[in-house]
Structures are given as structure tokens and as C-alpha cells.
């Protein structure tokens, strides 16, 4: 199992480029199942979750051609419209094929994702939404089976709570449903907008993506298309925080500055300078002491839960007491006890953590528990005195493309050990 060995204390300087967004590439790949014609996606990040999704598409019967970050999917015949447990247990986003498969083939069998480190994460809202479109859903033997032999029928889907992949799943089903679908309390994440843009290129008729109400006029069939995936705002945010924590001077290139407004506001409050240096690049600079700031995670455009762990790592250095409130997932503070091993002073009380800035961290051996927690431990290692060893970095490889190489190029002392 790979691990990272990090020597802290170096300010990050220079330019670092972000990859395409994992959380946009995953639904975009699932959307390829909606047509028999070739769909070509570019800027697909070569991370582990993407490889899992490509395997899943091939399992359903689609043909997948990969040329670097360019992926072409031809889903002519889907003779196995299912997502088996073996795949779903490694990546819960596999449930994103449920909507496209039942819409395209009239049936789908998807393993229910078990619990995960950050929360229970059920897919009950996905199921309810597909039932609103007329799918007959049965759950047995750990699988959700969806049937719509006559095809799906448009209708009103009102989510009880905002769900990103739930919105994406029902959006992909609604584009082939007869008549109009209105999705209320929809997720407004940029990844949802990116998916809608791809689907419209494939011949769908979607309006309102990016708002809380999305309208879809169903069409008989979709055609092939070409699309470039948006930049990974979570990777960009991770590097912005790294720049501030290391008191560096960093430019985050190939990103969409507007997708990081909530984070930029908080970094400025903490005393860092965040500027838009180009239309597709943000600069971060910090020299003095960072100040305590309170954050509450929210759905987009609020502060992203996927940046909470990384920001908490920064707050361990800040002057004063910060309150971190996690509203999206019920168990997303696993990184706190590992940061405490590095000298951080954090008290977790349910969905809130109180961080008393210690001013300094010391290197230690720590274990990653999930994707974003592992990123926060890497950031802590970049500033800690002495050596930090981060174990189980397979978590970070799920969503970051060769992060150690990117960080080393801007001055970090970090190595991967296999
Ligand atoms: C997406 O997960 C992202 N994953 C997550 O990123 C991200 O943390 C999350 O959205 C929130 O922004 C992908 O896009 C692949 P949700 P998703 O459905 O869609 C509850 C990362 O680090 N809920 O918006 O699974 C759920 O338990 C990952 O890249 C139900 O109760 O999240 C959670 O508490 C981690 N029933 C809340 O809603 C449902 O059917 C929001 O979850 C669906 C969700």
C-alpha cells in the first residue's frame, strides 16, 4: 500500500494546474449510456474512481476507448444493465447509472451502496425520484431493481433535501421520459450544470440547470456529442488552502474562479490574499499570521463540504478559536483525531468541531480515512515541523491526479513510497 513521506516547512511557490473534475466526469460518463452513438469526453482525470466507472460501463456492454484524458464511449448494446456489488462497494457513485439504464433499456439492477466513512449516504431520494417518473422499483438481496418496460413518464420531482447525484440521476432519466419533468429543490452544483450542458449537446432539452428548479422536455432519443469536462473546483480549493497554509505565493491555473467564491471569502477573512490573476486562474498569497474563521458547510454556492477537512487543517495554525459546522454529512470529522496526533487542538461535538489554533504542528505517522480527509493530512504534513508519513493514500488517488508530483513542482518535499 502506497504512503506519502512529507517534510514540512516549505512555502509553495509558482503555478499549479488543476485537472478535470472527478465529480463532473462521473455523471458525464454515465450519461454516455443514454445513446448508442459515440460520445467523446475530454479532460477526464486519470484517477481511480474514473477507472472504476469505465469498468462499470464496459460491464454494462458499452465499448470504451481511452486516449490519455480523452474517452470515447459507444453504448450500442447494453446487454447487462446492472451495477454489481463488486463495483458499487468500491465507488458509491456507481449508482449514477441507475437513471440512464432504466431510461434507455427499461430496466436496471444496481447494488445498494453500503455505508461509508463520512456517513450513511442512502440512495432513497434517487429511488423516490425515479418512482415519480413511473419506474417500478423493487429492493431485494442488496439490489435496487428498476423497471419501466413502457418507458418513463415525465412528472414533478420534489427533493426533500438537496442531493447532487440524486439530481444528476433523475436528470439523466428525465431526458428520455415522455413529456415534461420539473425537478424542484435541485442541486445547483457546477457539476450538475456541466452534465446538463453535455446532455443538451446530445439533443436533450433542459432548462434551469444551476438553479433550484430544472425543467426537462423529454425526447425520443439522444445522439453522440463531444464535451470537455469542467475544472475540478475541489482540487483547486485544496491547492488554494495549501498556498495559504504554507505562507506561499501560488497561482492555481486552469480553474473556474467563480466556483470558489465561498472559499475565497473565508481565506480572505483568515488574512490570505486571494486574487483572480486570469480568467482561468486564482492567486493566493499569505505571509503573516492566519486568523481564526468559522465555517459552515452548505450546498453550492455555499462552503463546500469537500473542502471542510482541508480548511480545518489550516485552522489548526490560525490565531484564535474557530467553529467548523458540517451540515451535509453526519460523520465527516475523521481527520480531526489524526490532526490531533500532529499537535492540533480540536474538540468534536456532534456536527461541530471547535478548533483552537495551536500555531504549529509536528510531523507524525497518520492514516487517511477518506478522500478529502487524506488531502487535509497531506496539507498538514506540508506545514508540520519534521517528517509526516500518510498511510493509505489509495484514498487520495481516488480523486486527485498524482497530487505529490503537482505539489513537488511548486516546492513541496513530498514522496510516494510504494
Ligand atoms: C456528491 O455526493 C459528491 N460526490 C460528494 O463528493 C459531495 O461530498 C456531495 O455531493 C455533497 O456535495 C459526487 O459527486 C460523485 P448528496 P452525493 O446526495 O451526491 C443525503 C468527494 O469527496 N442523501 O448531495 O452522494 C446524504 O446522505 C465526494 O468527491 C440521502 O439521505 O451527496 C447526505 O447527507 C464525497 N438520500 C446529503 O443527502 C439520498 O438518496 C447530501 O448528499 C441521497 C442523499
Coordinates of C-alpha atoms and ligand atoms in Angstrom, one line a residue:
X1 CA 0.0 0.0 0.0
X2 CA 1.4 3.4 -1.0
X3 CA 2.2 6.1 1.5
X4 CA 3.4 9.7 1.4
X5 CA 6.6 10.8 3.2
X6 CA 6.5 14.6 3.7
X7 CA 8.9 17.1 5.2
X8 CA 7.2 20.3 6.2
X9 CA 8.2 23.9 6.3
X10 CA 8.5 25.0 2.6
X11 CA 6.3 27.8 1.2
X12 CA 4.6 26.7 -2.1
X13 CA 5.5 29.0 -4.9
X14 CA 4.8 29.0 -8.6
X15 CA 1.9 27.8 -10.8
X16 CA -0.1 24.5 -10.3
X17 CA -2.7 23.4 -12.8
X18 CA -5.9 21.5 -11.9
X19 CA -7.3 18.5 -13.7
X20 CA -10.8 17.9 -14.9
X21 CA -13.5 17.5 -12.2
X22 CA -13.9 13.9 -10.9
X23 CA -17.5 14.8 -9.8
X24 CA -18.4 16.0 -13.2
X25 CA -16.6 13.3 -15.2
X26 CA -18.5 10.5 -13.3
X27 CA -22.1 11.6 -14.2
X28 CA -20.9 12.6 -17.7
X29 CA -19.6 9.0 -18.3
X30 CA -22.9 7.6 -17.0
X31 CA -24.7 9.8 -19.4
X32 CA -23.0 8.1 -22.3
X33 CA -25.3 5.1 -21.7
X34 CA -28.2 7.2 -22.9
X35 CA -27.3 6.9 -26.6
X36 CA -25.9 4.2 -29.0
X37 CA -23.8 6.8 -30.7
X38 CA -20.2 7.7 -29.7
X39 CA -19.8 10.3 -27.0
X40 CA -16.3 11.8 -26.7
X41 CA -15.3 13.4 -23.4
X42 CA -12.1 15.3 -22.9
X43 CA -10.2 16.4 -19.7
X44 CA -11.2 13.2 -18.0
X45 CA -8.9 13.0 -14.9
X46 CA -6.9 9.8 -14.7
X47 CA -8.0 9.0 -11.1
X48 CA -9.1 5.7 -9.6
X49 CA -12.8 6.4 -9.4
X50 CA -12.8 7.1 -13.1
X51 CA -11.2 3.8 -13.9
X52 CA -13.9 2.1 -11.8
X53 CA -16.6 3.9 -13.8
X54 CA -15.1 2.9 -17.1
X55 CA -15.0 -0.7 -15.9
X56 CA -18.7 -0.4 -15.0
X57 CA -19.6 1.0 -18.4
X58 CA -17.8 -2.0 -20.0
X59 CA -19.6 -4.3 -17.7
X60 CA -23.0 -3.0 -19.0
X61 CA -21.9 -3.8 -22.5
X62 CA -20.6 -0.4 -23.7
X63 CA -17.3 0.0 -25.6
X64 CA -14.8 2.4 -24.0
X65 CA -11.7 3.8 -25.8
X66 CA -9.2 5.8 -23.7
X67 CA -6.6 8.0 -25.2
X68 CA -4.9 9.9 -22.3
X69 CA -7.6 12.2 -20.9
X70 CA -9.9 11.7 -24.0
X71 CA -12.5 9.0 -23.5
X72 CA -15.0 7.8 -26.2
X73 CA -17.9 5.6 -25.1
X74 CA -20.1 3.7 -27.6
X75 CA -23.1 2.2 -25.7
X76 CA -24.7 0.5 -28.7
X77 CA -25.9 -2.7 -27.0
X78 CA -26.4 -2.7 -23.2
X79 CA -26.8 -6.4 -22.6
X80 CA -26.1 -6.2 -18.9
X81 CA -27.9 -3.1 -17.5
X82 CA -26.6 -3.5 -14.0
X83 CA -24.0 -2.2 -11.5
X84 CA -22.8 -5.2 -9.4
X85 CA -21.9 -5.1 -5.8
X86 CA -18.2 -5.7 -6.5
X87 CA -18.1 -2.4 -8.3
X88 CA -20.5 -0.3 -6.2
X89 CA -18.8 -1.3 -2.9
X90 CA -15.6 0.4 -4.2
X91 CA -17.4 3.5 -5.5
X92 CA -20.9 4.6 -4.4
X93 CA -21.2 7.0 -7.4
X94 CA -21.8 3.8 -9.4
X95 CA -25.5 4.4 -8.5
X96 CA -25.3 7.2 -11.2
X97 CA -26.0 4.5 -13.8
X98 CA -29.5 3.7 -12.4
X99 CA -31.3 6.6 -14.1
X100 CA -29.6 6.2 -17.5
X101 CA -30.0 2.4 -17.7
X102 CA -33.7 2.3 -16.8
X103 CA -34.4 5.3 -19.1
X104 CA -32.5 3.7 -22.1
X105 CA -33.3 0.0 -21.6
X106 CA -36.4 -0.1 -19.4
X107 CA -34.6 -1.9 -16.7
X108 CA -31.7 -1.5 -14.3
X109 CA -30.2 -3.5 -11.4
X110 CA -27.9 -1.6 -9.1
X111 CA -26.3 -2.7 -5.9
X112 CA -27.2 -0.5 -3.0
X113 CA -24.2 1.3 -1.7
X114 CA -23.3 0.3 1.9
X115 CA -22.3 2.9 4.5
X116 CA -19.2 5.0 4.0
X117 CA -16.6 6.7 6.3
X118 CA -18.4 10.1 6.1
X119 CA -22.0 8.9 6.6
X120 CA -24.8 6.5 5.9
X121 CA -25.4 8.0 2.4
X122 CA -28.5 6.1 1.3
X123 CA -30.0 6.5 -2.2
X124 CA -33.6 6.6 -1.1
X125 CA -34.1 10.0 -2.8
X126 CA -32.8 8.6 -6.1
X127 CA -35.4 5.8 -5.8
X128 CA -38.2 8.1 -4.9
X129 CA -37.4 10.4 -7.8
X130 CA -37.4 7.6 -10.4
X131 CA -40.7 6.3 -9.0
X132 CA -42.1 9.8 -9.7
X133 CA -41.2 9.2 -13.3
X134 CA -43.1 5.9 -13.3
X135 CA -40.4 3.4 -12.7
X136 CA -41.4 0.3 -10.7
X137 CA -38.7 -0.2 -8.0
X138 CA -38.0 -3.3 -6.0
X139 CA -35.3 -3.7 -3.5
X140 CA -34.0 -7.2 -2.7
X141 CA -30.8 -9.1 -2.0
X142 CA -28.9 -5.8 -1.6
X143 CA -30.0 -4.5 -5.0
X144 CA -32.4 -1.9 -6.3
X145 CA -34.2 -3.1 -9.4
X146 CA -36.0 -0.5 -11.5
X147 CA -38.4 -1.4 -14.3
X148 CA -40.1 0.7 -16.9
X149 CA -40.9 -1.6 -19.8
X150 CA -43.2 1.1 -21.4
X151 CA -40.5 3.8 -20.8
X152 CA -40.5 6.6 -18.2
X153 CA -43.1 9.3 -18.0
X154 CA -42.3 13.0 -17.1
X155 CA -43.6 14.4 -13.8
X156 CA -42.8 16.5 -10.8
X157 CA -39.9 15.5 -8.7
X158 CA -39.5 17.5 -5.5
X159 CA -36.5 16.6 -3.4
X160 CA -36.9 16.6 0.3
X161 CA -33.3 17.6 0.6
X162 CA -30.7 18.7 -1.9
X163 CA -28.8 15.8 -3.4
X164 CA -26.1 16.2 -6.1
X165 CA -26.0 12.7 -7.6
X166 CA -29.8 12.4 -7.0
X167 CA -30.4 15.4 -9.1
X168 CA -28.0 14.1 -11.8
X169 CA -29.5 10.6 -11.7
X170 CA -33.1 11.8 -12.3
X171 CA -32.0 14.4 -14.8
X172 CA -30.4 11.6 -16.9
X173 CA -33.7 9.6 -16.6
X174 CA -36.0 12.6 -17.4
X175 CA -34.3 13.4 -20.8
X176 CA -35.8 10.2 -22.3
X177 CA -39.1 10.3 -20.4
X178 CA -42.3 11.2 -22.3
X179 CA -43.4 14.7 -21.6
X180 CA -42.2 17.3 -19.2
X181 CA -40.3 16.8 -15.9
X182 CA -39.8 19.5 -13.3
X183 CA -37.1 18.9 -10.7
X184 CA -37.7 21.0 -7.6
X185 CA -35.1 21.7 -4.8
X186 CA -32.5 20.5 -7.3
X187 CA -28.8 20.7 -6.6
X188 CA -27.1 23.8 -8.2
X189 CA -23.6 22.5 -8.2
X190 CA -21.4 23.4 -11.3
X191 CA -21.1 19.6 -11.9
X192 CA -24.9 19.5 -12.4
X193 CA -24.7 22.4 -14.9
X194 CA -21.9 20.7 -16.7
X195 CA -23.9 17.5 -17.1
X196 CA -26.9 19.4 -18.4
X197 CA -24.6 21.1 -20.9
X198 CA -23.4 17.7 -22.2
X199 CA -27.0 16.3 -22.3
X200 CA -28.2 19.3 -24.3
X201 CA -25.3 18.7 -26.7
X202 CA -26.6 15.1 -27.1
X203 CA -30.0 16.5 -28.1
X204 CA -31.8 16.8 -24.7
X205 CA -34.0 19.8 -23.8
X206 CA -33.1 21.0 -20.4
X207 CA -33.6 24.5 -18.9
X208 CA -32.7 25.9 -15.5
X209 CA -29.7 23.8 -14.6
X210 CA -27.7 25.7 -11.9
X211 CA -31.0 26.9 -10.3
X212 CA -33.2 25.1 -7.8
X213 CA -35.8 24.3 -10.5
X214 CA -34.9 22.3 -13.6
X215 CA -37.3 21.8 -16.5
X216 CA -36.8 18.9 -18.9
X217 CA -38.8 18.2 -22.1
X218 CA -38.3 14.5 -22.8
X219 CA -37.1 13.5 -26.3
X220 CA -37.4 10.1 -28.1
X221 CA -33.6 9.5 -28.4
X222 CA -30.3 11.2 -27.9
X223 CA -27.3 11.4 -30.3
X224 CA -23.5 11.5 -29.9
X225 CA -21.6 14.5 -28.9
X226 CA -18.2 15.9 -27.8
X227 CA -17.7 17.7 -24.5
X228 CA -14.9 19.0 -22.3
X229 CA -15.3 18.4 -18.5
X230 CA -15.1 21.5 -16.2
X231 CA -12.1 22.1 -13.9
X232 CA -12.0 20.4 -10.5
X233 CA -13.0 23.1 -8.1
X234 CA -12.3 20.9 -5.1
X235 CA -8.8 20.2 -6.3
X236 CA -8.4 23.9 -7.0
X237 CA -9.7 24.7 -3.5
X238 CA -7.3 22.2 -1.9
X239 CA -4.3 24.0 -3.6
X240 CA -5.6 27.4 -2.6
X241 CA -5.7 26.3 1.1
X242 CA -2.2 24.7 0.7
X243 CA -0.9 28.0 -0.6
X244 CA -2.3 30.0 2.4
X245 CA -1.2 27.4 5.0
X246 CA 2.4 27.2 3.7
X247 CA 2.6 31.1 3.6
X248 CA 3.3 30.7 -0.1
X249 CA 2.7 32.5 -3.3
X250 CA 0.8 30.2 -5.7
X251 CA -1.2 30.5 -8.9
X252 CA -3.9 27.9 -9.4
X253 CA -4.3 27.6 -13.1
X254 CA -7.0 26.1 -15.4
X255 CA -9.7 26.6 -12.8
X256 CA -13.0 28.5 -12.8
X257 CA -12.5 31.3 -10.2
X258 CA -16.3 31.8 -9.8
X259 CA -16.7 28.2 -8.5
X260 CA -14.5 29.1 -5.5
X261 CA -16.1 32.3 -4.2
X262 CA -17.3 30.9 -0.9
X263 CA -13.8 29.6 -0.1
X264 CA -12.1 32.8 -1.3
X265 CA -14.2 34.9 1.1
X266 CA -13.1 32.7 4.0
X267 CA -9.4 32.7 3.1
X268 CA -9.5 36.5 2.9
X269 CA -11.2 36.6 6.3
X270 CA -8.3 34.5 7.6
X271 CA -5.8 37.0 6.3
X272 CA -4.7 35.5 3.0
X273 CA -4.7 37.4 -0.3
X274 CA -6.8 35.7 -3.0
X275 CA -6.9 37.4 -6.4
X276 CA -8.2 36.4 -9.9
X277 CA -5.0 36.6 -11.9
X278 CA -6.6 35.4 -15.1
X279 CA -10.0 34.4 -16.3
X280 CA -9.0 30.8 -15.5
X281 CA -6.6 31.3 -12.6
X282 CA -6.6 32.3 -9.0
X283 CA -3.6 33.5 -7.0
X284 CA -3.2 33.0 -3.3
X285 CA -0.6 34.6 -1.1
X286 CA -0.1 34.7 2.7
X287 CA 2.7 35.9 4.9
X288 CA 1.5 37.0 8.3
X289 CA -0.4 35.0 11.0
X290 CA -3.6 33.4 9.8
X291 CA -6.8 34.3 11.8
X292 CA -9.5 32.1 13.1
X293 CA -12.6 31.9 11.0
X294 CA -15.9 30.0 11.4
X295 CA -17.2 27.9 8.5
X296 CA -20.5 26.1 7.9
X297 CA -20.7 23.7 5.0
X298 CA -23.6 24.1 2.7
X299 CA -24.8 23.1 -0.8
X300 CA -23.4 25.1 -3.7
X301 CA -22.9 28.1 -3.8
X302 CA -22.2 27.8 0.0
X303 CA -18.9 26.5 1.5
X304 CA -18.2 23.0 0.0
X305 CA -18.2 20.1 2.4
X306 CA -15.5 18.6 0.2
X307 CA -13.2 21.4 1.4
X308 CA -14.0 21.3 5.1
X309 CA -11.2 18.9 6.1
X310 CA -8.6 20.8 4.2
X311 CA -9.8 24.1 5.7
X312 CA -9.8 22.6 9.2
X313 CA -6.1 21.7 8.7
X314 CA -5.4 25.3 8.0
X315 CA -7.4 26.5 11.1
X316 CA -5.1 24.4 13.4
X317 CA -2.5 27.0 12.6
X318 CA -4.7 30.1 12.9
X319 CA -4.7 32.5 15.8
X320 CA -7.9 32.1 18.0
X321 CA -10.9 29.7 18.2
X322 CA -12.7 28.6 15.1
X323 CA -16.1 26.8 14.8
X324 CA -16.5 24.3 12.0
X325 CA -20.1 23.1 11.4
X326 CA -20.7 20.2 9.0
X327 CA -24.3 20.2 7.7
X328 CA -24.1 17.8 4.8
X329 CA -22.6 14.5 6.2
X330 CA -23.1 13.2 9.7
X331 CA -19.6 11.8 10.2
X332 CA -17.1 14.0 8.4
X333 CA -14.6 14.8 11.2
X334 CA -12.4 11.6 11.0
X335 CA -9.4 13.7 10.1
X336 CA -9.7 15.6 13.4
X337 CA -8.2 12.8 15.5
X338 CA -5.3 12.4 13.0
X339 CA -4.6 16.1 13.1
X340 CA -4.6 15.9 16.8
X341 CA -1.8 13.4 16.6
X342 CA 0.1 16.2 14.9
X343 CA -0.5 18.5 17.8
X344 CA -3.7 20.2 16.7
X345 CA -6.2 21.2 19.4
X346 CA -9.7 20.2 18.1
X347 CA -12.8 19.2 20.0
X348 CA -15.6 17.5 18.1
X349 CA -19.2 17.8 19.4
X350 CA -21.5 16.1 17.0
X351 CA -21.7 18.1 13.8
X352 CA -19.5 20.8 15.1
X353 CA -15.8 21.0 15.7
X354 CA -14.0 23.6 17.8
X355 CA -10.5 24.3 16.6
X356 CA -8.1 26.2 18.9
X357 CA -5.3 27.3 16.7
X358 CA -2.1 25.9 18.0
X359 CA 0.2 27.9 15.7
X360 CA 2.3 24.9 14.9
X361 CA 2.0 21.2 14.0
X362 CA 4.6 18.5 14.4
X363 CA 5.2 15.6 12.0
X364 CA 3.7 12.2 12.8
X365 CA 2.6 8.9 11.2
X366 CA -1.1 9.3 10.3
X367 CA -3.8 7.3 8.5
X368 CA -6.1 8.6 5.8
X369 CA -9.8 7.5 6.2
X370 CA -11.4 9.0 3.1
X371 CA -10.6 11.1 0.1
X372 CA -10.8 14.6 1.5
X373 CA -9.5 13.7 4.9
X374 CA -6.4 12.3 3.3
X375 CA -5.9 15.7 1.5
X376 CA -6.1 17.5 4.8
X377 CA -3.4 15.3 6.2
X378 CA -1.1 16.0 3.3
X379 CA -1.6 19.7 3.8
X380 CA -0.9 19.4 7.5
X381 CA 2.3 17.5 6.6
X382 CA 3.4 20.4 4.3
X383 CA 3.5 22.7 7.3
X384 CA 4.4 20.4 10.2
X385 CA 7.8 20.5 11.8
X386 CA 9.8 17.4 10.8
X387 CA 8.5 14.3 8.9
X388 CA 4.9 13.2 8.4
X389 CA 4.0 9.8 6.9
X390 CA 0.5 9.5 5.5
X391 CA -0.7 5.9 5.1
X392 CA -3.5 4.5 2.9
X393 CA -3.1 7.2 0.2
X394 CA -5.2 5.0 -2.1
X395 CA -8.0 7.2 -0.7
X396 CA -6.4 10.3 -2.2
X397 CA -5.7 8.6 -5.5
X398 CA -9.5 8.2 -5.9
X399 CA -9.9 11.9 -6.6
X400 CA -6.5 13.6 -7.1
X401 CA -4.3 13.1 -10.2
X402 CA -0.7 12.5 -8.9
X403 CA -1.0 15.1 -6.2
X404 CA 2.5 14.5 -4.9
X405 CA 4.1 15.4 -8.2
X406 CA 2.0 18.5 -8.6
X407 CA 2.9 19.7 -5.1
X408 CA 6.6 18.9 -5.5
X409 CA 6.7 21.0 -8.7
X410 CA 5.8 24.1 -6.6
X411 CA 8.3 23.3 -3.8
X412 CA 6.8 20.7 -1.5
X413 CA 9.1 18.0 -0.1
X414 CA 6.8 15.0 -0.6
X415 CA 7.4 11.5 -1.9
X416 CA 5.3 8.5 -2.7
X417 CA 6.6 5.2 -1.3
X418 CA 5.1 2.0 -2.7
Ligands
LIG1 C1 -21.8 14.3 -4.1 O1 -22.1 13.1 -3.3 C2 -20.3 14.3 -4.3 N1 -19.9 13.0 -5.0 C3 -19.6 14.3 -2.9 O2 -18.2 14.3 -3.1 C4 -20.0 15.5 -2.2 O3 -19.5 15.5 -0.9 C5 -21.5 15.6 -2.1 O4 -22.1 15.5 -3.4 C6 -22.0 16.9 -1.5 O5 -21.5 18.0 -2.1 C7 -20.1 13.0 -6.3 O6 -20.5 13.9 -7.0 C8 -19.7 11.7 -7.0 P1 -25.6 14.1 -1.8 P2 -23.6 12.7 -3.2 O7 -26.5 13.2 -2.4 O8 -24.4 13.1 -4.4 C9 -28.2 12.6 1.9 C10 -15.9 13.7 -2.8 O9 -15.2 13.9 -1.9 N2 -28.9 11.8 0.9 O10 -25.7 15.5 -2.3 O11 -23.6 11.3 -2.8 C11 -26.7 12.2 2.0 O12 -26.5 11.1 2.9 C12 -17.4 13.2 -2.6 O13 -15.6 13.9 -4.0 C13 -29.9 11.0 1.4 O14 -30.3 10.9 2.5 O15 -24.1 13.6 -2.0 C14 -26.0 13.4 2.5 O16 -26.2 13.5 3.9 C15 -17.6 12.8 -1.2 N3 -30.6 10.2 0.5 C16 -26.9 14.5 1.8 O17 -28.1 13.9 1.4 C17 -30.2 10.2 -0.9 O18 -30.9 9.5 -1.7 C18 -26.2 15.1 0.6 O19 -25.7 14.1 -0.2 C19 -29.2 11.0 -1.3 C20 -28.5 11.8 -0.4

